[in-house]
mmCIF file of C-alpha atoms and ligand atoms in Angstrom:
data_model
loop_
_atom_site.group_PDB
_atom_site.id
_atom_site.type_symbol
_atom_site.label_atom_id
_atom_site.label_comp_id
_atom_site.label_asym_id
_atom_site.label_seq_id
_atom_site.Cartn_x
_atom_site.Cartn_y
_atom_site.Cartn_z
ATOM 1 C CA MET A 960 -28.094 -2.749 -23.216
ATOM 2 C CA SER A 961 -27.510 -6.102 -21.541
ATOM 3 C CA THR A 962 -27.633 -7.575 -18.068
ATOM 4 C CA THR A 963 -24.830 -9.040 -15.998
ATOM 5 C CA LEU A 964 -24.311 -10.289 -12.441
ATOM 6 C CA ALA A 965 -21.928 -8.240 -10.310
ATOM 7 C CA ALA A 966 -20.739 -8.055 -6.676
ATOM 8 C CA VAL A 967 -22.256 -4.817 -5.414
ATOM 9 C CA VAL A 968 -21.938 -2.730 -2.254
ATOM 10 C CA ARG A 969 -24.732 -0.160 -1.842
ATOM 11 C CA ALA A 970 -23.085 1.953 0.877
ATOM 12 C CA PRO A 971 -19.796 1.787 2.843
ATOM 13 C CA GLY A 972 -19.967 -0.969 5.461
ATOM 14 C CA GLU A 973 -22.991 -2.702 3.945
ATOM 15 C CA PRO A 974 -22.807 -6.362 2.901
ATOM 16 C CA VAL A 975 -21.542 -7.246 -0.554
ATOM 17 C CA ARG A 976 -24.248 -8.921 -2.629
ATOM 18 C CA VAL A 977 -24.423 -10.360 -6.122
ATOM 19 C CA GLU A 978 -27.008 -8.344 -8.037
ATOM 20 C CA GLU A 979 -28.308 -8.175 -11.580
ATOM 21 C CA VAL A 980 -27.092 -5.025 -13.314
ATOM 22 C CA THR A 981 -28.122 -3.474 -16.609
ATOM 23 C CA LEU A 982 -25.045 -2.332 -18.518
ATOM 24 C CA PRO A 983 -25.222 0.238 -21.312
ATOM 25 C CA ASP A 984 -23.808 -0.606 -24.738
ATOM 26 C CA VAL A 985 -20.175 0.315 -25.284
ATOM 27 C CA GLY A 986 -19.766 4.021 -25.966
ATOM 28 C CA PRO A 987 -16.995 5.689 -27.973
ATOM 29 C CA GLY A 988 -13.592 4.764 -26.607
ATOM 30 C CA GLN A 989 -14.989 1.939 -24.470
ATOM 31 C CA VAL A 990 -14.555 -1.826 -24.487
ATOM 32 C CA ARG A 991 -16.798 -4.573 -23.164
ATOM 33 C CA VAL A 992 -14.923 -7.444 -21.506
ATOM 34 C CA ARG A 993 -16.284 -10.869 -20.555
ATOM 35 C CA MET A 994 -14.425 -11.575 -17.330
ATOM 36 C CA ALA A 995 -12.659 -14.911 -16.919
ATOM 37 C CA ALA A 996 -10.996 -14.383 -13.532
ATOM 38 C CA ALA A 997 -10.675 -11.693 -10.869
ATOM 39 C CA GLY A 998 -8.571 -11.555 -7.701
ATOM 40 C CA VAL A 999 -9.839 -10.397 -4.307
ATOM 41 C CA CYS A 1000 -7.532 -7.589 -3.133
ATOM 42 C CA HIS A 1001 -7.401 -5.867 0.243
ATOM 43 C CA SER A 1002 -8.273 -2.576 -1.469
ATOM 44 C CA ASP A 1003 -11.706 -4.041 -2.340
ATOM 45 C CA LEU A 1004 -12.278 -4.602 1.374
ATOM 46 C CA SER A 1005 -11.046 -1.099 2.228
ATOM 47 C CA LEU A 1006 -13.390 0.431 -0.371
ATOM 48 C CA ALA A 1007 -16.381 -1.693 0.676
ATOM 49 C CA SER A 1008 -15.883 -0.890 4.367
ATOM 50 C CA GLY A 1009 -15.411 2.832 3.756
ATOM 51 C CA LYS A 1010 -11.807 2.879 4.990
ATOM 52 C CA LEU A 1011 -10.894 4.237 1.544
ATOM 53 C CA ALA A 1012 -13.315 6.710 -0.032
ATOM 54 C CA HIS A 1013 -14.878 5.710 -3.351
ATOM 55 C CA PRO A 1014 -18.001 6.783 -5.273
ATOM 56 C CA MET A 1015 -20.939 4.647 -4.008
ATOM 57 C CA PRO A 1016 -22.918 2.492 -4.627
ATOM 58 C CA ALA A 1017 -20.242 0.511 -6.391
ATOM 59 C CA ALA A 1018 -19.627 -2.699 -8.310
ATOM 60 C CA LEU A 1019 -16.450 -4.105 -6.730
ATOM 61 C CA GLY A 1020 -13.297 -5.737 -8.126
ATOM 62 C CA HIS A 1021 -10.296 -4.200 -9.844
ATOM 63 C CA GLU A 1022 -7.854 -7.055 -10.564
ATOM 64 C CA GLY A 1023 -9.015 -9.184 -13.460
ATOM 65 C CA ALA A 1024 -8.671 -10.530 -16.950
ATOM 66 C CA GLY A 1025 -11.047 -11.687 -19.651
ATOM 67 C CA SER A 1026 -11.802 -11.435 -23.328
ATOM 68 C CA VAL A 1027 -13.002 -8.526 -25.410
ATOM 69 C CA VAL A 1028 -16.597 -8.996 -26.630
ATOM 70 C CA ALA A 1029 -17.271 -5.508 -28.087
ATOM 71 C CA VAL A 1030 -15.270 -2.413 -28.949
ATOM 72 C CA GLY A 1031 -16.689 1.105 -29.191
ATOM 73 C CA GLU A 1032 -16.155 3.742 -31.848
ATOM 74 C CA GLY A 1033 -12.611 5.035 -32.153
ATOM 75 C CA VAL A 1034 -10.969 2.183 -30.245
ATOM 76 C CA THR A 1035 -7.749 1.106 -31.900
ATOM 77 C CA GLY A 1036 -5.431 -1.778 -31.118
ATOM 78 C CA LEU A 1037 -8.081 -4.000 -29.516
ATOM 79 C CA SER A 1038 -10.391 -6.488 -31.256
ATOM 80 C CA VAL A 1039 -13.171 -8.847 -30.278
ATOM 81 C CA GLY A 1040 -11.621 -12.071 -28.959
ATOM 82 C CA ASP A 1041 -8.470 -10.469 -27.537
ATOM 83 C CA THR A 1042 -7.419 -11.513 -24.050
ATOM 84 C CA VAL A 1043 -6.921 -8.458 -21.849
ATOM 85 C CA LEU A 1044 -6.124 -7.686 -18.245
ATOM 86 C CA LEU A 1045 -7.555 -4.645 -16.517
ATOM 87 C CA ASN A 1046 -5.460 -1.635 -15.506
ATOM 88 C CA TRP A 1047 -7.281 0.197 -12.693
ATOM 89 C CA ASN A 1048 -5.132 3.313 -13.058
ATOM 90 C CA PRO A 1049 -5.090 4.052 -16.796
ATOM 91 C CA PRO A 1050 -2.926 7.076 -17.645
ATOM 92 C CA CYS A 1051 -4.387 9.826 -19.853
ATOM 93 C CA ARG A 1052 -0.928 10.447 -21.432
ATOM 94 C CA ALA A 1053 -1.801 14.168 -21.512
ATOM 95 C CA CYS A 1054 -1.588 15.558 -17.958
ATOM 96 C CA TRP A 1055 1.498 17.023 -16.268
ATOM 97 C CA HIS A 1056 2.393 13.767 -14.445
ATOM 98 C CA CYS A 1057 2.030 11.639 -17.586
ATOM 99 C CA GLY A 1058 4.303 14.102 -19.392
ATOM 100 C CA ASN A 1059 6.737 13.926 -16.475
ATOM 101 C CA GLY A 1060 7.171 10.151 -16.857
ATOM 102 C CA GLU A 1061 4.874 9.354 -13.896
ATOM 103 C CA PRO A 1062 1.826 7.718 -15.533
ATOM 104 C CA TYR A 1063 0.969 6.041 -12.204
ATOM 105 C CA LEU A 1064 0.249 9.503 -10.786
ATOM 106 C CA CYS A 1065 -1.986 10.529 -13.710
ATOM 107 C CA ALA A 1066 -4.295 13.369 -12.661
ATOM 108 C CA ASN A 1067 -7.199 11.943 -14.666
ATOM 109 C CA ALA A 1068 -6.904 8.208 -13.983
ATOM 110 C CA THR A 1069 -9.643 8.168 -11.337
ATOM 111 C CA ASP A 1070 -12.227 9.830 -13.600
ATOM 112 C CA ALA A 1071 -13.473 6.424 -14.760
ATOM 113 C CA SER A 1072 -14.687 5.501 -11.253
ATOM 114 C CA ARG A 1073 -17.000 8.532 -11.109
ATOM 115 C CA ARG A 1074 -19.007 7.542 -14.199
ATOM 116 C CA VAL A 1075 -22.240 5.541 -14.081
ATOM 117 C CA TRP A 1076 -21.266 1.963 -14.911
ATOM 118 C CA GLY A 1077 -24.650 0.226 -14.702
ATOM 119 C CA THR A 1078 -28.094 0.317 -13.127
ATOM 120 C CA LEU A 1079 -29.819 -1.998 -10.632
ATOM 121 C CA ALA A 1080 -33.435 -3.105 -11.191
ATOM 122 C CA ASP A 1081 -34.693 -0.389 -8.785
ATOM 123 C CA GLY A 1082 -32.933 2.323 -10.790
ATOM 124 C CA THR A 1083 -29.917 2.676 -8.462
ATOM 125 C CA GLU A 1084 -26.890 3.804 -10.452
ATOM 126 C CA LEU A 1085 -23.582 2.040 -9.770
ATOM 127 C CA HIS A 1086 -20.015 3.298 -10.048
ATOM 128 C CA PRO A 1087 -17.268 0.894 -11.157
ATOM 129 C CA CYS A 1088 -14.621 0.031 -8.540
ATOM 130 C CA LEU A 1089 -11.460 1.920 -9.546
ATOM 131 C CA GLY A 1090 -13.020 2.421 -12.961
ATOM 132 C CA VAL A 1091 -13.144 -1.262 -13.888
ATOM 133 C CA ALA A 1092 -15.650 -3.330 -11.786
ATOM 134 C CA ALA A 1093 -13.946 -6.693 -12.234
ATOM 135 C CA PHE A 1094 -16.341 -8.753 -10.062
ATOM 136 C CA ALA A 1095 -18.883 -8.940 -12.867
ATOM 137 C CA GLN A 1096 -19.579 -11.450 -15.598
ATOM 138 C CA GLU A 1097 -19.161 -8.584 -18.062
ATOM 139 C CA THR A 1098 -17.831 -5.084 -17.626
ATOM 140 C CA VAL A 1099 -17.556 -1.960 -19.760
ATOM 141 C CA VAL A 1100 -14.281 -0.052 -19.324
ATOM 142 C CA PRO A 1101 -12.336 2.707 -21.074
ATOM 143 C CA ALA A 1102 -10.080 1.201 -23.758
ATOM 144 C CA GLY A 1103 -7.077 2.555 -21.841
ATOM 145 C CA ALA A 1104 -7.945 0.226 -18.956
ATOM 146 C CA CYS A 1105 -7.286 -2.819 -21.153
ATOM 147 C CA VAL A 1106 -3.808 -4.275 -21.563
ATOM 148 C CA ALA A 1107 -3.672 -6.941 -24.286
ATOM 149 C CA VAL A 1108 -2.184 -10.267 -23.240
ATOM 150 C CA PRO A 1109 -1.029 -13.038 -25.637
ATOM 151 C CA ALA A 1110 -3.719 -15.688 -26.090
ATOM 152 C CA ASP A 1111 -1.605 -18.490 -24.606
ATOM 153 C CA ILE A 1112 -1.442 -16.804 -21.173
ATOM 154 C CA PRO A 1113 -4.238 -18.234 -18.994
ATOM 155 C CA PRO A 1114 -6.535 -15.398 -17.807
ATOM 156 C CA THR A 1115 -6.451 -16.929 -14.312
ATOM 157 C CA GLU A 1116 -2.756 -16.033 -14.170
ATOM 158 C CA ALA A 1117 -3.001 -12.771 -16.115
ATOM 159 C CA ALA A 1118 -5.624 -11.444 -13.679
ATOM 160 C CA LEU A 1119 -3.124 -11.216 -10.820
ATOM 161 C CA LEU A 1120 -0.768 -9.071 -12.851
ATOM 162 C CA GLY A 1121 -3.367 -6.305 -12.925
ATOM 163 C CA CYS A 1122 -2.986 -5.317 -9.281
ATOM 164 C CA ALA A 1123 -0.976 -7.527 -6.893
ATOM 165 C CA VAL A 1124 1.963 -8.212 -9.200
ATOM 166 C CA LEU A 1125 2.288 -4.821 -10.898
ATOM 167 C CA THR A 1126 2.097 -3.272 -7.426
ATOM 168 C CA GLY A 1127 4.367 -5.633 -5.478
ATOM 169 C CA VAL A 1128 7.018 -6.366 -8.107
ATOM 170 C CA GLY A 1129 6.849 -2.747 -9.295
ATOM 171 C CA ALA A 1130 7.472 -1.396 -5.789
ATOM 172 C CA VAL A 1131 10.721 -3.363 -5.619
ATOM 173 C CA ARG A 1132 11.940 -2.793 -9.170
ATOM 174 C CA ASN A 1133 10.626 0.661 -10.049
ATOM 175 C CA ALA A 1134 10.342 2.469 -6.711
ATOM 176 C CA ALA A 1135 12.924 0.880 -4.380
ATOM 177 C CA ARG A 1136 15.211 -0.052 -7.294
ATOM 178 C CA VAL A 1137 16.690 -2.982 -5.382
ATOM 179 C CA ARG A 1138 20.121 -3.993 -6.684
ATOM 180 C CA PRO A 1139 21.830 -7.427 -6.730
ATOM 181 C CA GLY A 1140 23.276 -8.396 -3.359
ATOM 182 C CA GLN A 1141 21.062 -6.055 -1.324
ATOM 183 C CA SER A 1142 18.844 -6.934 1.631
ATOM 184 C CA VAL A 1143 15.071 -6.431 1.618
ATOM 185 C CA ALA A 1144 12.387 -6.811 4.287
ATOM 186 C CA VAL A 1145 8.820 -7.276 3.063
ATOM 187 C CA ILE A 1146 6.182 -6.548 5.703
ATOM 188 C CA GLY A 1147 2.799 -8.157 5.012
ATOM 189 C CA LEU A 1148 2.486 -11.280 2.867
ATOM 190 C CA GLY A 1149 -0.823 -10.994 1.051
ATOM 191 C CA GLY A 1150 -0.927 -11.076 -2.748
ATOM 192 C CA VAL A 1151 0.943 -7.766 -2.909
ATOM 193 C CA GLY A 1152 3.674 -8.676 -0.391
ATOM 194 C CA LEU A 1153 4.252 -12.130 -1.886
ATOM 195 C CA ALA A 1154 4.709 -10.450 -5.275
ATOM 196 C CA ALA A 1155 7.205 -8.059 -3.638
ATOM 197 C CA VAL A 1156 9.141 -11.055 -2.262
ATOM 198 C CA GLN A 1157 9.378 -12.403 -5.814
ATOM 199 C CA GLY A 1158 10.372 -8.971 -7.081
ATOM 200 C CA ALA A 1159 13.215 -8.881 -4.554
ATOM 201 C CA ARG A 1160 14.449 -12.317 -5.662
ATOM 202 C CA ILE A 1161 14.224 -11.315 -9.331
ATOM 203 C CA ALA A 1162 16.177 -8.107 -8.564
ATOM 204 C CA GLY A 1163 18.969 -10.252 -7.102
ATOM 205 C CA ALA A 1164 18.524 -9.449 -3.412
ATOM 206 C CA THR A 1165 20.418 -11.996 -1.342
ATOM 207 C CA THR A 1166 18.729 -11.420 2.022
ATOM 208 C CA ILE A 1167 14.927 -11.344 1.803
ATOM 209 C CA ILE A 1168 13.172 -11.161 5.168
ATOM 210 C CA ALA A 1169 9.438 -11.846 4.963
ATOM 211 C CA VAL A 1170 7.298 -10.608 7.871
ATOM 212 C CA ASP A 1171 3.731 -11.661 8.697
ATOM 213 C CA PRO A 1172 1.827 -12.587 11.881
ATOM 214 C CA VAL A 1173 0.373 -15.667 10.152
ATOM 215 C CA GLU A 1174 3.066 -18.312 10.562
ATOM 216 C CA GLU A 1175 1.598 -20.628 7.953
ATOM 217 C CA LYS A 1176 2.758 -18.083 5.348
ATOM 218 C CA GLU A 1177 6.396 -18.972 5.958
ATOM 219 C CA GLU A 1178 6.508 -21.947 3.604
ATOM 220 C CA LEU A 1179 4.982 -20.086 0.658
ATOM 221 C CA ALA A 1180 7.148 -17.003 1.281
ATOM 222 C CA ARG A 1181 10.287 -19.154 1.295
ATOM 223 C CA SER A 1182 9.236 -20.997 -1.858
ATOM 224 C CA LEU A 1183 8.860 -17.626 -3.611
ATOM 225 C CA GLY A 1184 12.288 -16.396 -2.565
ATOM 226 C CA ALA A 1185 12.313 -15.345 1.103
ATOM 227 C CA THR A 1186 15.517 -16.309 2.909
ATOM 228 C CA HIS A 1187 14.062 -15.596 6.374
ATOM 229 C CA PHE A 1188 10.625 -15.366 7.971
ATOM 230 C CA LEU A 1189 9.707 -13.331 11.058
ATOM 231 C CA THR A 1190 6.484 -12.578 12.871
ATOM 232 C CA PRO A 1191 5.995 -8.913 13.835
ATOM 233 C CA GLY A 1192 6.411 -7.638 17.407
ATOM 234 C CA ASP A 1193 7.979 -4.817 19.404
ATOM 235 C CA ASP A 1194 11.503 -6.049 18.762
ATOM 236 C CA LEU A 1195 11.035 -6.651 15.016
ATOM 237 C CA ALA A 1196 13.615 -4.011 14.049
ATOM 238 C CA ARG A 1197 16.213 -5.603 16.332
ATOM 239 C CA ARG A 1198 15.545 -9.066 14.880
ATOM 240 C CA VAL A 1199 15.750 -7.716 11.319
ATOM 241 C CA ARG A 1200 19.021 -5.905 12.078
ATOM 242 C CA LYS A 1201 20.475 -9.150 13.400
ATOM 243 C CA LEU A 1202 19.758 -10.833 10.061
ATOM 244 C CA ALA A 1203 21.106 -7.869 8.075
ATOM 245 C CA ASP A 1204 24.711 -7.478 9.216
ATOM 246 C CA GLY A 1205 23.628 -5.652 12.384
ATOM 247 C CA ARG A 1206 22.765 -2.553 10.330
ATOM 248 C CA GLY A 1207 19.245 -3.104 9.121
ATOM 249 C CA VAL A 1208 18.034 -3.824 5.600
ATOM 250 C CA ASP A 1209 18.856 -1.733 2.553
ATOM 251 C CA HIS A 1210 15.138 -1.692 1.712
ATOM 252 C CA ALA A 1211 11.906 -2.320 3.579
ATOM 253 C CA VAL A 1212 8.646 -2.638 1.662
ATOM 254 C CA GLU A 1213 5.408 -2.151 3.591
ATOM 255 C CA CYS A 1214 2.480 -4.114 2.131
ATOM 256 C CA VAL A 1215 -0.132 -3.865 4.901
ATOM 257 C CA GLY A 1216 -1.415 -0.284 5.047
ATOM 258 C CA ARG A 1217 -1.131 0.719 8.711
ATOM 259 C CA ALA A 1218 0.869 3.386 10.511
ATOM 260 C CA ALA A 1219 2.347 0.739 12.837
ATOM 261 C CA THR A 1220 3.702 -1.342 9.968
ATOM 262 C CA ILE A 1221 5.015 1.751 8.145
ATOM 263 C CA ARG A 1222 6.795 2.635 11.385
ATOM 264 C CA ALA A 1223 8.166 -0.931 11.543
ATOM 265 C CA ALA A 1224 9.402 -0.716 7.943
ATOM 266 C CA TRP A 1225 11.175 2.557 8.735
ATOM 267 C CA SER A 1226 12.801 1.126 11.871
ATOM 268 C CA CYS A 1227 14.007 -2.035 10.064
ATOM 269 C CA THR A 1228 15.885 -0.002 7.471
ATOM 270 C CA ARG A 1229 19.617 0.727 7.779
ATOM 271 C CA ARG A 1230 21.000 4.262 7.964
ATOM 272 C CA GLY A 1231 20.764 5.652 4.445
ATOM 273 C CA GLY A 1232 18.335 2.927 3.335
ATOM 274 C CA THR A 1233 14.869 3.234 1.868
ATOM 275 C CA ALA A 1234 11.445 2.294 3.223
ATOM 276 C CA THR A 1235 8.774 2.038 0.513
ATOM 277 C CA VAL A 1236 5.109 2.197 1.494
ATOM 278 C CA VAL A 1237 2.783 0.235 -0.763
ATOM 279 C CA GLY A 1238 -0.191 -0.432 1.560
ATOM 280 C CA PHE A 1239 -3.147 1.936 1.576
ATOM 281 C CA GLY A 1240 -4.205 2.820 5.115
ATOM 282 C CA ALA A 1241 -6.841 5.021 6.706
ATOM 283 C CA ALA A 1242 -6.500 8.818 6.617
ATOM 284 C CA THR A 1243 -7.020 8.797 10.421
ATOM 285 C CA ASP A 1244 -4.095 6.450 11.172
ATOM 286 C CA GLN A 1245 -1.213 8.763 12.124
ATOM 287 C CA LEU A 1246 2.484 7.924 11.796
ATOM 288 C CA THR A 1247 4.938 9.448 14.273
ATOM 289 C CA LEU A 1248 8.587 10.143 13.467
ATOM 290 C CA ASN A 1249 10.744 12.254 15.766
ATOM 291 C CA ALA A 1250 12.768 15.235 14.612
ATOM 292 C CA LEU A 1251 16.111 13.640 15.492
ATOM 293 C CA GLU A 1252 15.762 10.254 13.842
ATOM 294 C CA ILE A 1253 15.014 11.677 10.414
ATOM 295 C CA PRO A 1254 18.407 13.343 9.855
ATOM 296 C CA HIS A 1255 20.259 10.861 12.080
ATOM 297 C CA PHE A 1256 19.236 7.760 10.165
ATOM 298 C CA ALA A 1257 19.221 9.587 6.811
ATOM 299 C CA ARG A 1258 16.670 7.087 5.523
ATOM 300 C CA THR A 1259 14.278 7.702 2.680
ATOM 301 C CA LEU A 1260 10.579 7.098 3.336
ATOM 302 C CA GLN A 1261 8.703 6.947 0.055
ATOM 303 C CA GLY A 1262 5.172 6.188 -1.025
ATOM 304 C CA CYS A 1263 4.515 4.023 -4.029
ATOM 305 C CA MET A 1264 1.398 4.092 -6.178
ATOM 306 C CA TYR A 1265 0.551 1.063 -8.371
ATOM 307 C CA GLY A 1266 4.167 -0.118 -8.221
ATOM 308 C CA SER A 1267 5.296 3.128 -9.925
ATOM 309 C CA SER A 1268 4.458 1.178 -13.051
ATOM 310 C CA ASP A 1269 3.189 1.814 -16.537
ATOM 311 C CA PRO A 1270 1.222 -1.378 -17.228
ATOM 312 C CA ALA A 1271 1.573 -0.946 -20.991
ATOM 313 C CA ALA A 1272 5.345 -1.287 -20.586
ATOM 314 C CA ASP A 1273 5.578 -3.368 -17.405
ATOM 315 C CA VAL A 1274 3.077 -6.126 -18.262
ATOM 316 C CA PRO A 1275 5.146 -7.412 -21.240
ATOM 317 C CA GLU A 1276 8.238 -7.491 -18.987
ATOM 318 C CA LEU A 1277 6.352 -9.351 -16.264
ATOM 319 C CA LEU A 1278 5.027 -11.820 -18.830
ATOM 320 C CA LYS A 1279 8.586 -12.479 -19.993
ATOM 321 C CA LEU A 1280 9.585 -13.222 -16.383
ATOM 322 C CA TYR A 1281 6.546 -15.502 -16.118
ATOM 323 C CA ARG A 1282 7.464 -17.380 -19.296
ATOM 324 C CA ASP A 1283 11.061 -17.705 -18.121
ATOM 325 C CA GLY A 1284 9.826 -19.337 -14.920
ATOM 326 C CA GLU A 1285 11.071 -16.437 -12.787
ATOM 327 C CA LEU A 1286 7.664 -15.142 -11.770
ATOM 328 C CA ASP A 1287 5.272 -17.619 -10.165
ATOM 329 C CA LEU A 1288 1.667 -16.495 -10.574
ATOM 330 C CA SER A 1289 -0.275 -19.667 -9.789
ATOM 331 C CA SER A 1290 1.240 -20.025 -6.294
ATOM 332 C CA LEU A 1291 -0.263 -16.650 -5.389
ATOM 333 C CA VAL A 1292 -3.743 -18.151 -5.753
ATOM 334 C CA SER A 1293 -4.692 -19.910 -2.536
ATOM 335 C CA ARG A 1294 -8.256 -20.743 -3.565
ATOM 336 C CA THR A 1295 -10.691 -20.407 -6.427
ATOM 337 C CA ILE A 1296 -14.198 -19.125 -5.672
ATOM 338 C CA GLY A 1297 -17.426 -18.161 -7.422
ATOM 339 C CA LEU A 1298 -18.832 -14.645 -7.722
ATOM 340 C CA GLU A 1299 -21.281 -15.414 -4.898
ATOM 341 C CA ASP A 1300 -18.332 -16.014 -2.529
ATOM 342 C CA VAL A 1301 -16.787 -12.530 -2.891
ATOM 343 C CA GLY A 1302 -18.414 -11.147 0.271
ATOM 344 C CA GLY A 1303 -17.066 -14.027 2.351
ATOM 345 C CA ALA A 1304 -13.614 -13.782 0.772
ATOM 346 C CA LEU A 1305 -13.457 -10.080 1.663
ATOM 347 C CA THR A 1306 -14.338 -10.867 5.299
ATOM 348 C CA ASP A 1307 -11.704 -13.615 5.334
ATOM 349 C CA LEU A 1308 -9.014 -11.039 4.487
ATOM 350 C CA HIS A 1309 -9.218 -9.872 8.125
ATOM 351 C CA SER A 1310 -7.617 -13.160 9.213
ATOM 352 C CA GLY A 1311 -4.567 -12.705 6.961
ATOM 353 C CA ARG A 1312 -4.701 -16.394 5.966
ATOM 354 C CA GLY A 1313 -4.146 -17.463 2.387
ATOM 355 C CA ALA A 1314 -2.718 -15.459 -0.473
ATOM 356 C CA ARG A 1315 -5.181 -14.491 -3.223
ATOM 357 C CA SER A 1316 -8.748 -15.730 -3.583
ATOM 358 C CA LEU A 1317 -9.529 -15.829 -7.285
ATOM 359 C CA VAL A 1318 -13.037 -15.560 -8.689
ATOM 360 C CA GLN A 1319 -13.479 -17.775 -11.730
ATOM 361 C CA PHE A 1320 -16.418 -17.032 -14.008
HETATM 362 N N1 APR B 1754 2.866 -7.054 10.239
HETATM 363 C C1 APR B 1754 3.073 -7.769 9.116
HETATM 364 N N2 APR B 1754 2.052 -8.250 8.360
HETATM 365 C C2 APR B 1754 0.803 -8.023 8.755
HETATM 366 C C3 APR B 1754 0.510 -7.292 9.932
HETATM 367 C C4 APR B 1754 1.613 -6.806 10.699
HETATM 368 N N3 APR B 1754 1.442 -6.110 11.817
HETATM 369 N N4 APR B 1754 -0.840 -7.251 10.075
HETATM 370 C C5 APR B 1754 -1.370 -7.920 9.025
HETATM 371 N N5 APR B 1754 -0.382 -8.390 8.240
HETATM 372 C C6 APR B 1754 -0.478 -9.216 7.036
HETATM 373 C C7 APR B 1754 -1.688 -10.133 6.984
HETATM 374 O O1 APR B 1754 -1.507 -11.290 7.793
HETATM 375 C C8 APR B 1754 -1.743 -10.457 5.495
HETATM 376 O O2 APR B 1754 -0.949 -11.586 5.187
HETATM 377 O O3 APR B 1754 -0.608 -8.411 5.890
HETATM 378 C C9 APR B 1754 -1.144 -9.225 4.837
HETATM 379 C C10 APR B 1754 -2.150 -8.405 4.042
HETATM 380 O O4 APR B 1754 -2.579 -9.191 2.977
HETATM 381 P P1 APR B 1754 -3.966 -8.949 2.186
HETATM 382 O O5 APR B 1754 -5.058 -8.634 3.135
HETATM 383 O O6 APR B 1754 -4.129 -10.097 1.243
HETATM 384 O O7 APR B 1754 -3.661 -7.580 1.374
HETATM 385 P P2 APR B 1754 -3.136 -7.315 -0.125
HETATM 386 O O8 APR B 1754 -4.261 -7.486 -1.070
HETATM 387 O O9 APR B 1754 -1.857 -8.028 -0.355
HETATM 388 O O10 APR B 1754 -2.869 -5.731 -0.048
HETATM 389 C C11 APR B 1754 -1.902 -5.190 0.833
HETATM 390 O O11 APR B 1754 -1.622 -3.181 -0.427
HETATM 391 O O12 APR B 1754 -2.722 -2.404 -2.292
HETATM 392 C C12 APR B 1754 -2.634 -2.327 -0.905
HETATM 393 O O13 APR B 1754 -4.874 -1.768 -0.155
HETATM 394 C C13 APR B 1754 -3.899 -2.789 -0.216
HETATM 395 O O14 APR B 1754 -3.213 -1.943 1.899
HETATM 396 C C14 APR B 1754 -3.361 -3.127 1.141
HETATM 397 C C15 APR B 1754 -1.980 -3.696 0.841
HETATM 398 ZN ZN1 ZN B 1755 -5.680 -4.098 -5.601
#
């Protein structure tokens, strides 16, 4: 047993506080990681507020990287000292979806978030956010949640791969399958959307329309590959069509998580095009499509989970893009914070300002 500090939420909607947690020793198949960096993602806010259901009380954080400090019995391929990033959706490689080539839909991936991760001084048992609990000085995770990263990759950059980049770049490359010369609209320019903008540039899209209500995001979006920037509004679809040969974009990628922005993504898309939904919204937020427009526009509306990625295969490809200077990770970090600032950084997400806040340990 050992103690660590972690950002904890005791019940949905309660404040996030840094608390001392007793962690058990690594069990069979588990790995202990000393965290170096962890990004603050909108899903952490959604889980803490109760918008997305999650076992509670919970230790937050699911996008991070660090170094291995202990490995449990039976763990192969990982050693003390290795740099790893955390995969919050580790595939079991045994269920129907894993066998069907859809590891991102693994039926057993969420099991790790239901276990007891650690205990507060008053005996309260904590569950790890999405199985990993990255906002902690140290965390214990299943070995499958670790993806080894070469030692020369700074953990501050590797951390962002674990959620924002796998999700955003993956949505464009794996789910939308954007081809050279196509047009793409990205709605919502947080860490996930800004990664999607880069994914579109890397895929060879020639028209990349970035959409966000926060105008100060224009400069960063353009530097990462956007060719146009728009703020949302009732006539967004008309303005997008104007920039996309009057037809609408081949692909729209929704990175907000609201029915209204999913609707906007759908309406921006050309006849026969594809709208890909990446954002996680509330189960109560209803989307309306009429019975005529679906066949008439012949669009595809598809959901995308974790960038339809397999981190074991996708992380090495993303690292190659990073080394080649194609994928910019450091520009996604708008500020560096301490563990004690996580609660404030989550609240700040409401404003939409900044890209990623990154906790450095
Ligand atoms: N149209 C376009 N963009 C919007 C709108 C809107 N109507 N409303 C908000 N946004 C922008 C915000 O200004 C912000 O820039 O969406 C962005 C969301 O960014 P973050 O809060 O940083 O979210 P992020 O971590 O990128 O996650 C995006 O993906 O994984 C999911 O749960 C996550 O649903 C969330 C989404
Ligand atoms: Zn996330």
